[in-house]
PDB file of C-alpha atoms in Angstrom:
ATOM      1  CA  MET A   1      -0.066   0.057   0.008  1.00  0.00           C
ATOM      2  CA  LYS A   2       2.890   2.380   0.846  1.00  0.00           C
ATOM      3  CA  GLN A   3       4.565   1.740  -2.542  1.00  0.00           C
ATOM      4  CA  GLU A   4       1.218   2.414  -4.372  1.00  0.00           C
ATOM      5  CA  ASN A   5       0.677   5.602  -2.473  1.00  0.00           C
ATOM      6  CA  PHE A   6       4.302   6.786  -3.240  1.00  0.00           C
ATOM      7  CA  LEU A   7       3.888   5.975  -6.900  1.00  0.00           C
ATOM      8  CA  PHE A   8       0.709   7.938  -7.152  1.00  0.00           C
ATOM      9  CA  VAL A   9       2.027  11.103  -5.422  1.00  0.00           C
ATOM     10  CA  ASP A  10       5.173  10.782  -7.386  1.00  0.00           C
ATOM     11  CA  VAL A  11       3.182  10.847 -10.680  1.00  0.00           C
ATOM     12  CA  ILE A  12       1.159  13.854  -9.483  1.00  0.00           C
ATOM     13  CA  SER A  13       4.316  15.783  -8.605  1.00  0.00           C
ATOM     14  CA  SER A  14       5.973  14.896 -11.912  1.00  0.00           C
ATOM     15  CA  LEU A  15       2.854  16.038 -13.811  1.00  0.00           C
ATOM     16  CA  PHE A  16       3.029  19.484 -12.087  1.00  0.00           C
ATOM     17  CA  LEU A  17       6.824  19.639 -12.803  1.00  0.00           C
ATOM     18  CA  LEU A  18       5.944  19.111 -16.433  1.00  0.00           C
ATOM     19  CA  ILE A  19       3.416  21.900 -16.313  1.00  0.00           C
ATOM     20  CA  LEU A  20       5.938  24.136 -14.632  1.00  0.00           C
ATOM     21  CA  LEU A  21       8.415  23.213 -17.241  1.00  0.00           C
ATOM     22  CA  LEU A  22       6.126  24.220 -19.996  1.00  0.00           C
ATOM     23  CA  CYS A  23       5.213  27.589 -18.347  1.00  0.00           C
ATOM     24  CA  ASN A  24       8.755  28.431 -17.772  1.00  0.00           C
ATOM     25  CA  PHE A  25       9.538  27.437 -21.293  1.00  0.00           C
ATOM     26  CA  PHE A  26       6.973  29.732 -22.841  1.00  0.00           C
ATOM     27  CA  GLY A  27       7.907  32.681 -20.530  1.00  0.00           C
ATOM     28  CA  MET A  28      11.588  32.232 -21.453  1.00  0.00           C
ATOM     29  CA  LEU A  29      10.561  31.982 -25.063  1.00  0.00           C
ATOM     30  CA  TYR A  30       9.476  35.637 -25.014  1.00  0.00           C
ATOM     31  CA  ILE A  31      12.499  36.792 -23.162  1.00  0.00           C
ATOM     32  CA  THR A  32      14.907  35.024 -25.493  1.00  0.00           C
ATOM     33  CA  ASP A  33      13.246  36.378 -28.541  1.00  0.00           C
ATOM     34  CA  GLY A  34      12.065  32.927 -29.529  1.00  0.00           C
ATOM     35  CA  ASN A  35      15.287  31.007 -28.897  1.00  0.00           C
ATOM     36  CA  MET A  36      13.797  27.519 -28.329  1.00  0.00           C
ATOM     37  CA  LEU A  37      17.013  25.776 -27.474  1.00  0.00           C
ATOM     38  CA  SER A  38      17.963  28.416 -24.726  1.00  0.00           C
ATOM     39  CA  SER A  39      14.334  28.529 -23.277  1.00  0.00           C
ATOM     40  CA  LEU A  40      14.207  24.679 -23.159  1.00  0.00           C
ATOM     41  CA  ALA A  41      17.677  24.421 -21.538  1.00  0.00           C
ATOM     42  CA  VAL A  42      16.903  26.970 -18.835  1.00  0.00           C
ATOM     43  CA  SER A  43      13.440  25.445 -18.164  1.00  0.00           C
ATOM     44  CA  LEU A  44      14.970  21.903 -17.948  1.00  0.00           C
ATOM     45  CA  ILE A  45      17.688  22.985 -15.598  1.00  0.00           C
ATOM     46  CA  ILE A  46      15.174  24.544 -13.271  1.00  0.00           C
ATOM     47  CA  VAL A  47      12.899  21.536 -13.238  1.00  0.00           C
ATOM     48  CA  ILE A  48      15.886  19.215 -12.642  1.00  0.00           C
ATOM     49  CA  PHE A  49      16.859  21.361  -9.683  1.00  0.00           C
ATOM     50  CA  TYR A  50      13.427  21.195  -8.348  1.00  0.00           C
ATOM     51  CA  TYR A  51      13.384  17.339  -8.611  1.00  0.00           C
ATOM     52  CA  PHE A  52      16.754  17.024  -6.833  1.00  0.00           C
ATOM     53  CA  VAL A  53      15.896  19.387  -4.060  1.00  0.00           C
ATOM     54  CA  LEU A  54      12.653  17.552  -3.509  1.00  0.00           C
ATOM     55  CA  GLN A  55      14.613  14.258  -3.127  1.00  0.00           C
ATOM     56  CA  LEU A  56      16.929  15.908  -0.663  1.00  0.00           C
ATOM     57  CA  LEU A  57      14.014  17.311   1.359  1.00  0.00           C
ATOM     58  CA  LYS A  58      12.463  13.764   1.441  1.00  0.00           C
ATOM     59  CA  GLY A  59      15.748  12.175   2.479  1.00  0.00           C
ATOM     60  CA  ASN A  60      16.335  14.684   5.255  1.00  0.00           C
ATOM     61  CA  LYS A  61      12.739  14.894   6.401  1.00  0.00           C
ATOM     62  CA  GLU A  62      13.116  12.619   9.379  1.00  0.00           C
ATOM     63  CA  ARG A  63      16.294  14.480  10.632  1.00  0.00           C
ATOM     64  CA  MET A  64      14.468  17.860  10.243  1.00  0.00           C
ATOM     65  CA  LEU A  65      11.365  16.565  12.118  1.00  0.00           C
ATOM     66  CA  ASN A  66      13.328  15.149  15.006  1.00  0.00           C
ATOM     67  CA  GLN A  67      16.078  17.753  15.308  1.00  0.00           C
ATOM     68  CA  GLY A  68      13.993  20.724  14.474  1.00  0.00           C
ATOM     69  CA  TYR A  69      13.805  22.620  11.156  1.00  0.00           C
ATOM     70  CA  ARG A  70      15.871  25.512  12.583  1.00  0.00           C
ATOM     71  CA  LYS A  71      18.617  23.352  13.747  1.00  0.00           C
ATOM     72  CA  THR A  72      19.033  21.271  10.639  1.00  0.00           C
ATOM     73  CA  PRO A  73      21.275  22.470   7.807  1.00  0.00           C
ATOM     74  CA  ALA A  74      18.961  20.640   5.404  1.00  0.00           C
ATOM     75  CA  THR A  75      16.318  23.276   5.851  1.00  0.00           C
ATOM     76  CA  ALA A  76      18.301  25.383   3.476  1.00  0.00           C
ATOM     77  CA  PHE A  77      16.868  23.268   0.698  1.00  0.00           C
ATOM     78  CA  PHE A  78      13.558  24.947   1.349  1.00  0.00           C
ATOM     79  CA  ILE A  79      15.342  28.345   0.654  1.00  0.00           C
ATOM     80  CA  VAL A  80      16.652  26.966  -2.637  1.00  0.00           C
ATOM     81  CA  PHE A  81      13.116  25.735  -3.417  1.00  0.00           C
ATOM     82  CA  ILE A  82      11.764  29.262  -2.739  1.00  0.00           C
ATOM     83  CA  VAL A  83      14.464  30.875  -4.947  1.00  0.00           C
ATOM     84  CA  PHE A  84      13.533  28.756  -7.944  1.00  0.00           C
ATOM     85  CA  GLY A  85       9.888  29.549  -7.156  1.00  0.00           C
ATOM     86  CA  LEU A  86      10.559  33.205  -7.420  1.00  0.00           C
ATOM     87  CA  VAL A  87      12.224  32.745 -10.730  1.00  0.00           C
ATOM     88  CA  SER A  88       9.282  30.687 -12.041  1.00  0.00           C
ATOM     89  CA  TYR A  89       6.981  33.315 -10.707  1.00  0.00           C
ATOM     90  CA  VAL A  90       8.696  35.962 -12.760  1.00  0.00           C
ATOM     91  CA  PHE A  91       8.338  33.875 -15.909  1.00  0.00           C
ATOM     92  CA  MET A  92       4.670  33.210 -15.025  1.00  0.00           C
ATOM     93  CA  VAL A  93       3.812  36.924 -14.435  1.00  0.00           C
ATOM     94  CA  HIS A  94       5.340  37.730 -17.813  1.00  0.00           C
ATOM     95  CA  LEU A  95       3.549  34.923 -19.585  1.00  0.00           C
ATOM     96  CA  VAL A  96       0.222  35.860 -18.088  1.00  0.00           C
ATOM     97  CA  ASN A  97       0.790  39.605 -18.903  1.00  0.00           C
ATOM     98  CA  ILE A  98       1.338  38.692 -22.560  1.00  0.00           C
ATOM     99  CA  GLU A  99      -1.609  36.299 -22.673  1.00  0.00           C
ATOM    100  CA  LYS A 100      -3.994  38.663 -20.894  1.00  0.00           C
ATOM    101  CA  ASN A 101      -2.874  42.139 -21.848  1.00  0.00           C
ATOM    102  CA  SER A 102      -0.733  41.985 -24.909  1.00  0.00           C
ATOM    103  CA  LYS A 103      -2.470  39.447 -27.003  1.00  0.00           C
ATOM    104  CA  LYS A 104      -5.115  41.626 -28.662  1.00  0.00           C
ATOM    105  CA  ALA A 105      -2.492  44.409 -29.237  1.00  0.00           C
ATOM    106  CA  LEU A 106      -0.153  42.062 -30.912  1.00  0.00           C
ATOM    107  CA  GLN A 107      -2.866  40.677 -33.132  1.00  0.00           C
ATOM    108  CA  LYS A 108      -4.048  44.109 -34.073  1.00  0.00           C
ATOM    109  CA  GLU A 109      -0.599  45.217 -34.960  1.00  0.00           C
ATOM    110  CA  ALA A 110       0.060  42.245 -37.044  1.00  0.00           C
ATOM    111  CA  ASN A 111      -3.094  42.650 -38.865  1.00  0.00           C
ATOM    112  CA  GLU A 112      -2.481  46.326 -39.508  1.00  0.00           C
ATOM    113  CA  LYS A 113       0.937  45.646 -40.936  1.00  0.00           C
ATOM    114  CA  VAL A 114      -0.375  42.944 -43.152  1.00  0.00           C
ATOM    115  CA  GLU A 115      -3.079  45.228 -44.522  1.00  0.00           C
ATOM    116  CA  LEU A 116      -0.498  47.861 -45.174  1.00  0.00           C
ATOM    117  CA  LEU A 117       1.466  45.521 -47.362  1.00  0.00           C
ATOM    118  CA  LYS A 118      -1.758  44.425 -49.189  1.00  0.00           C
ATOM    119  CA  ASN A 119      -2.613  48.079 -49.827  1.00  0.00           C
ATOM    120  CA  LEU A 120       0.849  48.650 -51.210  1.00  0.00           C
ATOM    121  CA  VAL A 121       0.664  45.795 -53.673  1.00  0.00           C
ATOM    122  CA  THR A 122      -2.831  47.083 -54.670  1.00  0.00           C
ATOM    123  CA  GLN A 123      -1.383  50.424 -55.288  1.00  0.00           C
ATOM    124  CA  TYR A 124       1.293  49.024 -57.354  1.00  0.00           C
ATOM    125  CA  ASP A 125      -1.095  47.131 -59.529  1.00  0.00           C
ATOM    126  CA  ALA A 126      -3.236  50.200 -60.113  1.00  0.00           C
ATOM    127  CA  ARG A 127      -0.122  52.288 -60.779  1.00  0.00           C
ATOM    128  CA  ALA A 128       1.187  49.645 -63.141  1.00  0.00           C
ATOM    129  CA  ASN A 129      -1.959  49.385 -65.190  1.00  0.00           C
ATOM    130  CA  GLU A 130      -2.322  53.141 -65.477  1.00  0.00           C
ATOM    131  CA  SER A 131       1.344  53.556 -66.309  1.00  0.00           C
ATOM    132  CA  LEU A 132       1.126  51.000 -69.203  1.00  0.00           C
ATOM    133  CA  GLN A 133      -2.063  52.567 -70.577  1.00  0.00           C
ATOM    134  CA  THR A 134      -0.477  56.014 -70.539  1.00  0.00           C
ATOM    135  CA  PHE A 135       2.676  54.710 -72.002  1.00  0.00           C
ATOM    136  CA  GLU A 136       0.883  53.007 -74.846  1.00  0.00           C
ATOM    137  CA  ALA A 137      -1.015  56.191 -75.750  1.00  0.00           C
ATOM    138  CA  GLN A 138       2.170  58.440 -75.531  1.00  0.00           C
ATOM    139  CA  PHE A 139       4.222  56.005 -77.563  1.00  0.00           C
ATOM    140  CA  LYS A 140       1.704  55.646 -80.295  1.00  0.00           C
ATOM    141  CA  GLY A 141       1.216  59.470 -80.544  1.00  0.00           C
ATOM    142  CA  LYS A 142       4.980  60.176 -80.558  1.00  0.00           C
ATOM    143  CA  LEU A 143       5.792  57.570 -83.058  1.00  0.00           C
ATOM    144  CA  GLN A 144       3.047  58.594 -85.308  1.00  0.00           C
ATOM    145  CA  ALA A 145       4.181  62.203 -85.143  1.00  0.00           C
ATOM    146  CA  TYR A 146       7.812  61.188 -85.728  1.00  0.00           C
ATOM    147  CA  LYS A 147       6.582  59.169 -88.725  1.00  0.00           C
ATOM    148  CA  SER A 148       5.079  62.273 -90.150  1.00  0.00           C
ATOM    149  CA  GLN A 149       7.576  64.946 -89.130  1.00  0.00           C
ATOM    150  CA  ARG A 150      10.942  63.037 -88.574  1.00  0.00           C
ATOM    151  CA  SER A 151      11.710  65.511 -85.820  1.00  0.00           C
ATOM    152  CA  ASN A 152      15.046  65.083 -83.942  1.00  0.00           C
ATOM    153  CA  VAL A 153      13.348  65.963 -80.652  1.00  0.00           C
ATOM    154  CA  LEU A 154      10.942  63.121 -81.193  1.00  0.00           C
ATOM    155  CA  ARG A 155      13.680  60.793 -82.375  1.00  0.00           C
ATOM    156  CA  ASN A 156      15.725  61.449 -79.165  1.00  0.00           C
ATOM    157  CA  GLU A 157      12.608  60.904 -76.979  1.00  0.00           C
ATOM    158  CA  LEU A 158      11.675  57.638 -78.792  1.00  0.00           C
ATOM    159  CA  GLY A 159      15.223  56.336 -78.702  1.00  0.00           C
ATOM    160  CA  ASN A 160      15.652  56.880 -74.944  1.00  0.00           C
ATOM    161  CA  ALA A 161      14.003  55.513 -71.876  1.00  0.00           C
ATOM    162  CA  PRO A 162      11.223  54.756 -71.271  1.00  0.00           C
ATOM    163  CA  PHE A 163      10.461  54.086 -75.024  1.00  0.00           C
ATOM    164  CA  ASN A 164      13.773  52.661 -76.092  1.00  0.00           C
ATOM    165  CA  LEU A 165      12.809  52.293 -79.763  1.00  0.00           C
ATOM    166  CA  PRO A 166      15.602  50.527 -81.722  1.00  0.00           C
ATOM    167  CA  GLU A 167      17.803  52.662 -83.946  1.00  0.00           C
ATOM    168  CA  ALA A 168      16.853  50.390 -86.930  1.00  0.00           C
ATOM    169  CA  ILE A 169      13.317  51.499 -86.686  1.00  0.00           C
ATOM    170  CA  LEU A 170      14.127  55.036 -86.125  1.00  0.00           C
ATOM    171  CA  ASN A 171      16.305  55.038 -89.240  1.00  0.00           C
ATOM    172  CA  SER A 172      13.658  53.284 -91.317  1.00  0.00           C
ATOM    173  CA  PRO A 173      11.665  55.183 -94.015  1.00  0.00           C
ATOM    174  CA  SER A 174       8.469  56.544 -92.728  1.00  0.00           C
ATOM    175  CA  ASN A 175       6.342  54.392 -94.933  1.00  0.00           C
ATOM    176  CA  SER A 176       7.968  51.238 -93.414  1.00  0.00           C
ATOM    177  CA  ILE A 177       7.414  52.208 -89.777  1.00  0.00           C
ATOM    178  CA  ASP A 178       4.547  50.171 -88.378  1.00  0.00           C
ATOM    179  CA  VAL A 179       3.187  52.180 -85.309  1.00  0.00           C
ATOM    180  CA  ALA A 180       0.921  49.412 -83.982  1.00  0.00           C
ATOM    181  CA  SER A 181       3.507  46.666 -84.386  1.00  0.00           C
ATOM    182  CA  SER A 182       6.304  48.767 -82.786  1.00  0.00           C
ATOM    183  CA  THR A 183       3.991  49.856 -79.914  1.00  0.00           C
ATOM    184  CA  ASN A 184       2.942  46.340 -79.210  1.00  0.00           C
ATOM    185  CA  ALA A 185       6.521  45.036 -79.142  1.00  0.00           C
ATOM    186  CA  ILE A 186       7.808  47.712 -76.745  1.00  0.00           C
ATOM    187  CA  LEU A 187       4.577  47.460 -74.625  1.00  0.00           C
ATOM    188  CA  HIS A 188       4.886  43.708 -74.528  1.00  0.00           C
ATOM    189  CA  ALA A 189       8.367  43.919 -72.779  1.00  0.00           C
ATOM    190  CA  TYR A 190       6.911  46.092 -70.009  1.00  0.00           C
ATOM    191  CA  GLN A 191       3.791  43.941 -69.747  1.00  0.00           C
ATOM    192  CA  VAL A 192       5.931  40.823 -69.219  1.00  0.00           C
ATOM    193  CA  LYS A 193       8.029  42.536 -66.624  1.00  0.00           C
ATOM    194  CA  TYR A 194       4.856  43.727 -64.840  1.00  0.00           C
ATOM    195  CA  ASN A 195       3.403  40.150 -64.906  1.00  0.00           C
ATOM    196  CA  HIS A 196       6.551  38.813 -63.366  1.00  0.00           C
ATOM    197  CA  ASN A 197       6.687  41.390 -60.684  1.00  0.00           C
ATOM    198  CA  HIS A 198       3.039  40.858 -59.917  1.00  0.00           C
ATOM    199  CA  GLN A 199       3.728  37.132 -59.252  1.00  0.00           C
ATOM    200  CA  LEU A 200       6.822  37.947 -57.387  1.00  0.00           C
ATOM    201  CA  LEU A 201       4.964  40.327 -55.022  1.00  0.00           C
ATOM    202  CA  ASP A 202       2.120  37.858 -54.635  1.00  0.00           C
ATOM    203  CA  SER A 203       4.490  35.110 -53.419  1.00  0.00           C
ATOM    204  CA  MET A 204       7.138  37.114 -51.680  1.00  0.00           C
ATOM    205  CA  VAL A 205       4.948  39.644 -49.975  1.00  0.00           C
ATOM    206  CA  LEU A 206       1.176  38.778 -49.902  1.00  0.00           C
ATOM    207  CA  LYS A 207       1.506  35.116 -49.130  1.00  0.00           C
ATOM    208  CA  LYS A 208       4.291  35.521 -46.594  1.00  0.00           C
ATOM    209  CA  ALA A 209       2.367  38.332 -44.905  1.00  0.00           C
ATOM    210  CA  GLU A 210      -0.567  36.056 -44.519  1.00  0.00           C
ATOM    211  CA  ARG A 211       1.563  33.403 -42.921  1.00  0.00           C
ATOM    212  CA  TYR A 212       2.942  35.891 -40.525  1.00  0.00           C
ATOM    213  CA  ASN A 213      -0.499  37.123 -39.699  1.00  0.00           C
ATOM    214  CA  GLN A 214      -1.721  33.534 -39.105  1.00  0.00           C
ATOM    215  CA  THR A 215       0.928  33.088 -36.466  1.00  0.00           C
ATOM    216  CA  PHE A 216      -0.624  35.926 -34.400  1.00  0.00           C
ATOM    217  CA  GLN A 217      -4.366  35.359 -35.283  1.00  0.00           C
ATOM    218  CA  GLN A 218      -4.045  31.667 -34.363  1.00  0.00           C
ATOM    219  CA  TRP A 219      -1.720  32.625 -31.486  1.00  0.00           C
ATOM    220  CA  ASP A 220       1.101  30.170 -32.386  1.00  0.00           C
ATOM    221  CA  ARG A 221       3.063  30.588 -29.230  1.00  0.00           C
ATOM    222  CA  LEU A 222       6.130  28.634 -30.328  1.00  0.00           C
ATOM    223  CA  ASN A 223       6.745  31.009 -33.275  1.00  0.00           C
ATOM    224  CA  LEU A 224       5.142  34.221 -31.794  1.00  0.00           C
ATOM    225  CA  ALA A 225       8.275  35.864 -30.427  1.00  0.00           C
ATOM    226  CA  VAL A 226      10.615  35.263 -33.267  1.00  0.00           C
ATOM    227  CA  ASN A 227       7.920  36.210 -35.837  1.00  0.00           C
ATOM    228  CA  TYR A 228       7.126  39.410 -34.084  1.00  0.00           C
ATOM    229  CA  LEU A 229      10.687  40.612 -34.556  1.00  0.00           C
ATOM    230  CA  ALA A 230      10.807  39.364 -38.156  1.00  0.00           C
ATOM    231  CA  LEU A 231       7.523  40.909 -39.002  1.00  0.00           C
ATOM    232  CA  HIS A 232       8.768  44.491 -38.594  1.00  0.00           C
ATOM    233  CA  ASP A 233      11.818  43.821 -40.799  1.00  0.00           C
ATOM    234  CA  PHE A 234       9.597  42.101 -43.362  1.00  0.00           C
ATOM    235  CA  VAL A 235       7.288  45.010 -43.594  1.00  0.00           C
ATOM    236  CA  LYS A 236      10.123  47.393 -44.402  1.00  0.00           C
ATOM    237  CA  ASN A 237      11.816  45.132 -46.825  1.00  0.00           C
ATOM    238  CA  SER A 238       8.558  44.432 -48.563  1.00  0.00           C
ATOM    239  CA  ALA A 239       7.802  48.149 -48.902  1.00  0.00           C
ATOM    240  CA  ASP A 240      11.175  48.636 -50.394  1.00  0.00           C
ATOM    241  CA  LEU A 241      10.696  45.744 -52.805  1.00  0.00           C
ATOM    242  CA  VAL A 242       7.312  47.267 -54.024  1.00  0.00           C
ATOM    243  CA  ASN A 243       8.860  50.653 -54.529  1.00  0.00           C
ATOM    244  CA  ALA A 244      11.742  49.080 -56.487  1.00  0.00           C
ATOM    245  CA  LYS A 245       9.137  47.472 -58.818  1.00  0.00           C
ATOM    246  CA  ILE A 246       7.349  50.756 -59.128  1.00  0.00           C
ATOM    247  CA  LYS A 247      10.685  52.242 -60.251  1.00  0.00           C
ATOM    248  CA  GLU A 248      10.682  49.745 -63.219  1.00  0.00           C
ATOM    249  CA  LEU A 249       7.427  51.288 -64.593  1.00  0.00           C
ATOM    250  CA  PRO A 250       7.723  53.267 -67.807  1.00  0.00           C
ATOM    251  CA  LEU A 251       5.815  56.244 -66.382  1.00  0.00           C
ATOM    252  CA  ASP A 252       4.564  57.388 -63.040  1.00  0.00           C
ATOM    253  CA  ASN A 253       7.235  55.526 -61.302  1.00  0.00           C
ATOM    254  CA  GLU A 254       7.799  57.718 -58.172  1.00  0.00           C
ATOM    255  CA  PRO A 255       8.050  55.636 -54.993  1.00  0.00           C
ATOM    256  CA  ILE A 256       5.057  55.379 -52.587  1.00  0.00           C
ATOM    257  CA  LYS A 257       5.768  57.157 -49.315  1.00  0.00           C
ATOM    258  CA  ILE A 258       4.749  55.034 -46.288  1.00  0.00           C
ATOM    259  CA  SER A 259       5.090  55.515 -42.594  1.00  0.00           C
ATOM    260  CA  ILE A 260       6.088  52.406 -40.493  1.00  0.00           C
ATOM    261  CA  ASP A 261       5.938  52.741 -36.755  1.00  0.00           C
ATOM    262  CA  ASP A 262       9.290  51.589 -35.343  1.00  0.00           C
ATOM    263  CA  GLU A 263       7.895  51.263 -31.830  1.00  0.00           C
ATOM    264  CA  GLU A 264       7.448  47.526 -30.718  1.00  0.00           C
ATOM    265  CA  LEU A 265       6.201  45.909 -27.613  1.00  0.00           C
ATOM    266  CA  PRO A 266       9.184  44.725 -25.370  1.00  0.00           C
ATOM    267  CA  LEU A 267       8.150  41.112 -25.367  1.00  0.00           C
ATOM    268  CA  ASN A 268      11.741  40.212 -24.259  1.00  0.00           C
ATOM    269  CA  SER A 269      11.638  42.450 -21.153  1.00  0.00           C
ATOM    270  CA  PRO A 270       9.256  41.678 -18.364  1.00  0.00           C
ATOM    271  CA  ILE A 271      10.039  45.004 -16.688  1.00  0.00           C
ATOM    272  CA  ALA A 272       9.575  47.170 -19.765  1.00  0.00           C
ATOM    273  CA  LEU A 273       6.377  45.394 -20.708  1.00  0.00           C
ATOM    274  CA  ALA A 274       4.989  45.898 -17.177  1.00  0.00           C
ATOM    275  CA  LYS A 275       5.383  49.557 -17.693  1.00  0.00           C
ATOM    276  CA  ILE A 276       3.122  49.429 -20.663  1.00  0.00           C
ATOM    277  CA  TYR A 277       0.586  46.775 -19.387  1.00  0.00           C
ATOM    278  CA  SER A 278       0.131  46.504 -15.657  1.00  0.00           C
ATOM    279  CA  PRO A 279       0.601  42.699 -14.818  1.00  0.00           C
ATOM    280  CA  ASP A 280      -1.755  40.655 -12.774  1.00  0.00           C
ATOM    281  CA  TYR A 281       0.483  39.602  -9.909  1.00  0.00           C
ATOM    282  CA  LEU A 282      -2.066  37.652  -7.898  1.00  0.00           C
ATOM    283  CA  LEU A 283      -3.214  35.045 -10.551  1.00  0.00           C
ATOM    284  CA  PRO A 284       0.468  34.039 -11.307  1.00  0.00           C
ATOM    285  CA  LEU A 285       1.044  33.806  -7.454  1.00  0.00           C
ATOM    286  CA  LEU A 286      -1.899  31.641  -6.960  1.00  0.00           C
ATOM    287  CA  ILE A 287      -0.897  29.464  -9.925  1.00  0.00           C
ATOM    288  CA  ILE A 288       2.666  29.073  -8.639  1.00  0.00           C
ATOM    289  CA  LEU A 289       1.609  28.283  -5.033  1.00  0.00           C
ATOM    290  CA  ILE A 290      -0.884  25.602  -6.157  1.00  0.00           C
ATOM    291  CA  MET A 291       1.752  24.065  -8.472  1.00  0.00           C
ATOM    292  CA  HIS A 292       4.404  24.032  -5.745  1.00  0.00           C
ATOM    293  CA  ALA A 293       2.022  22.531  -3.265  1.00  0.00           C
ATOM    294  CA  PHE A 294       1.379  19.647  -5.702  1.00  0.00           C
ATOM    295  CA  ILE A 295       5.111  19.414  -6.549  1.00  0.00           C
ATOM    296  CA  LEU A 296       5.843  18.988  -2.857  1.00  0.00           C
ATOM    297  CA  ILE A 297       3.127  16.265  -2.273  1.00  0.00           C
ATOM    298  CA  PRO A 298       5.851  13.450  -2.112  1.00  0.00           C
ATOM    299  CA  TYR A 299       7.571  15.309   0.692  1.00  0.00           C
ATOM    300  CA  PHE A 300       4.312  15.982   2.584  1.00  0.00           C
ATOM    301  CA  THR A 301       3.140  12.457   2.288  1.00  0.00           C
ATOM    302  CA  TYR A 302       6.648  10.737   2.863  1.00  0.00           C
ATOM    303  CA  GLN A 303       6.334   8.816   6.093  1.00  0.00           C
ATOM    304  CA  VAL A 304       9.099   8.980   8.663  1.00  0.00           C
ATOM    305  CA  ARG A 305       9.346   8.096  12.269  1.00  0.00           C
ATOM    306  CA  LYS A 306       8.906  10.797  14.875  1.00  0.00           C
ATOM    307  CA  TYR A 307      10.901  10.252  18.128  1.00  0.00           C
ATOM    308  CA  ASN A 308       9.617  11.602  21.399  1.00  0.00           C
ATOM    309  CA  SER A 309      13.293  12.118  22.624  1.00  0.00           C
ATOM    310  CA  PRO A 310      16.753  11.602  21.459  1.00  0.00           C
ATOM    311  CA  ARG A 311      17.226   8.797  24.168  1.00  0.00           C
ATOM    312  CA  GLN A 312      14.261   6.834  22.539  1.00  0.00           C
ATOM    313  CA  LYS A 313      15.896   7.063  19.147  1.00  0.00           C
ATOM    314  CA  ASP A 314      19.254   5.762  20.536  1.00  0.00           C
ATOM    315  CA  ALA A 315      17.599   2.920  22.262  1.00  0.00           C
ATOM    316  CA  GLU A 316      15.804   1.923  19.146  1.00  0.00           C
ATOM    317  CA  VAL A 317      18.915   2.128  16.974  1.00  0.00           C
ATOM    318  CA  GLU A 318      20.816  -0.012  19.622  1.00  0.00           C
ATOM    319  CA  VAL A 319      18.101  -2.645  19.522  1.00  0.00           C
ATOM    320  CA  ILE A 320      17.966  -2.794  15.740  1.00  0.00           C
ATOM    321  CA  ASN A 321      21.748  -3.090  15.585  1.00  0.00           C
ATOM    322  CA  ARG A 322      21.627  -6.166  17.782  1.00  0.00           C
ATOM    323  CA  GLY A 323      19.041  -7.687  15.525  1.00  0.00           C
ATOM    324  CA  GLY A 324      16.105  -7.121  17.857  1.00  0.00           C
ATOM    325  CA  THR A 325      12.953  -5.007  17.941  1.00  0.00           C
ATOM    326  CA  ILE A 326      11.598  -2.503  20.395  1.00  0.00           C
ATOM    327  CA  GLU A 327       8.057  -1.929  21.198  1.00  0.00           C
ATOM    328  CA  LEU A 328       7.043   1.768  21.304  1.00  0.00           C
TER     329      LEU A 328
END
């Protein structure tokens, strides 16, 4: 019966140690900017220390009970237990603060940044279509005028960007210049480039932005911290990419001016985040106390002999050494 009781309480204690490991891991994950290896290593070390301190407390329980907790050096193990409890409490406060207070703000921020990128790509598409239509009209008009007038001014315009009409056509007799064919050939090159850029922005910006957004909307805790840092750089780089593609348009290729807020929530700093969102200190404290109470169940239920006096203990030890028993 004793053995079954021991196994049961040991399983309960181990279960709460596992829960504590996960809580510490996720709290550390934010502090380390999503470094899973470091977070797991620190969390494991803490839990391993918990386990060994628990075993030491069990092993010294009889001595502490009979000699007095204040007189036994083993009581210091309780202090170690409390110190690790305070560390776990800090992680728990930070984790609860993010879960309760920062979650909606993070989801809103991610959604706004993704919408900003979608708007940029939409503006690029609209700008590109308008630019190509204007380019086609201007090119046809200038080439038709050049065909009639053979003006050097028009020749220079048509021979340079954005029209880039080949010298062979410019030098051709007027009656051999096919305005529609030349326009379609030059326009086709820009159209091909636009189609390529449209697909590029769709895969490199829109689809990636949606994946980032899903991390926050679905609250993927494992990837949240690292993606929060990466999202800010992704938005900046994507905006630069869109403007680079706008620069390739034949006309109306001035970059889009955008404003990106550089201020980010300090997820890696419990103190800095606490200045923005006031943490709930009571709930984490209750959670930590309950968890530690269950972790210590093997110690509380571990049965040891309580001696009424040191003389009684010495007498029992002497009898046991002689191979006998003593009735108490």
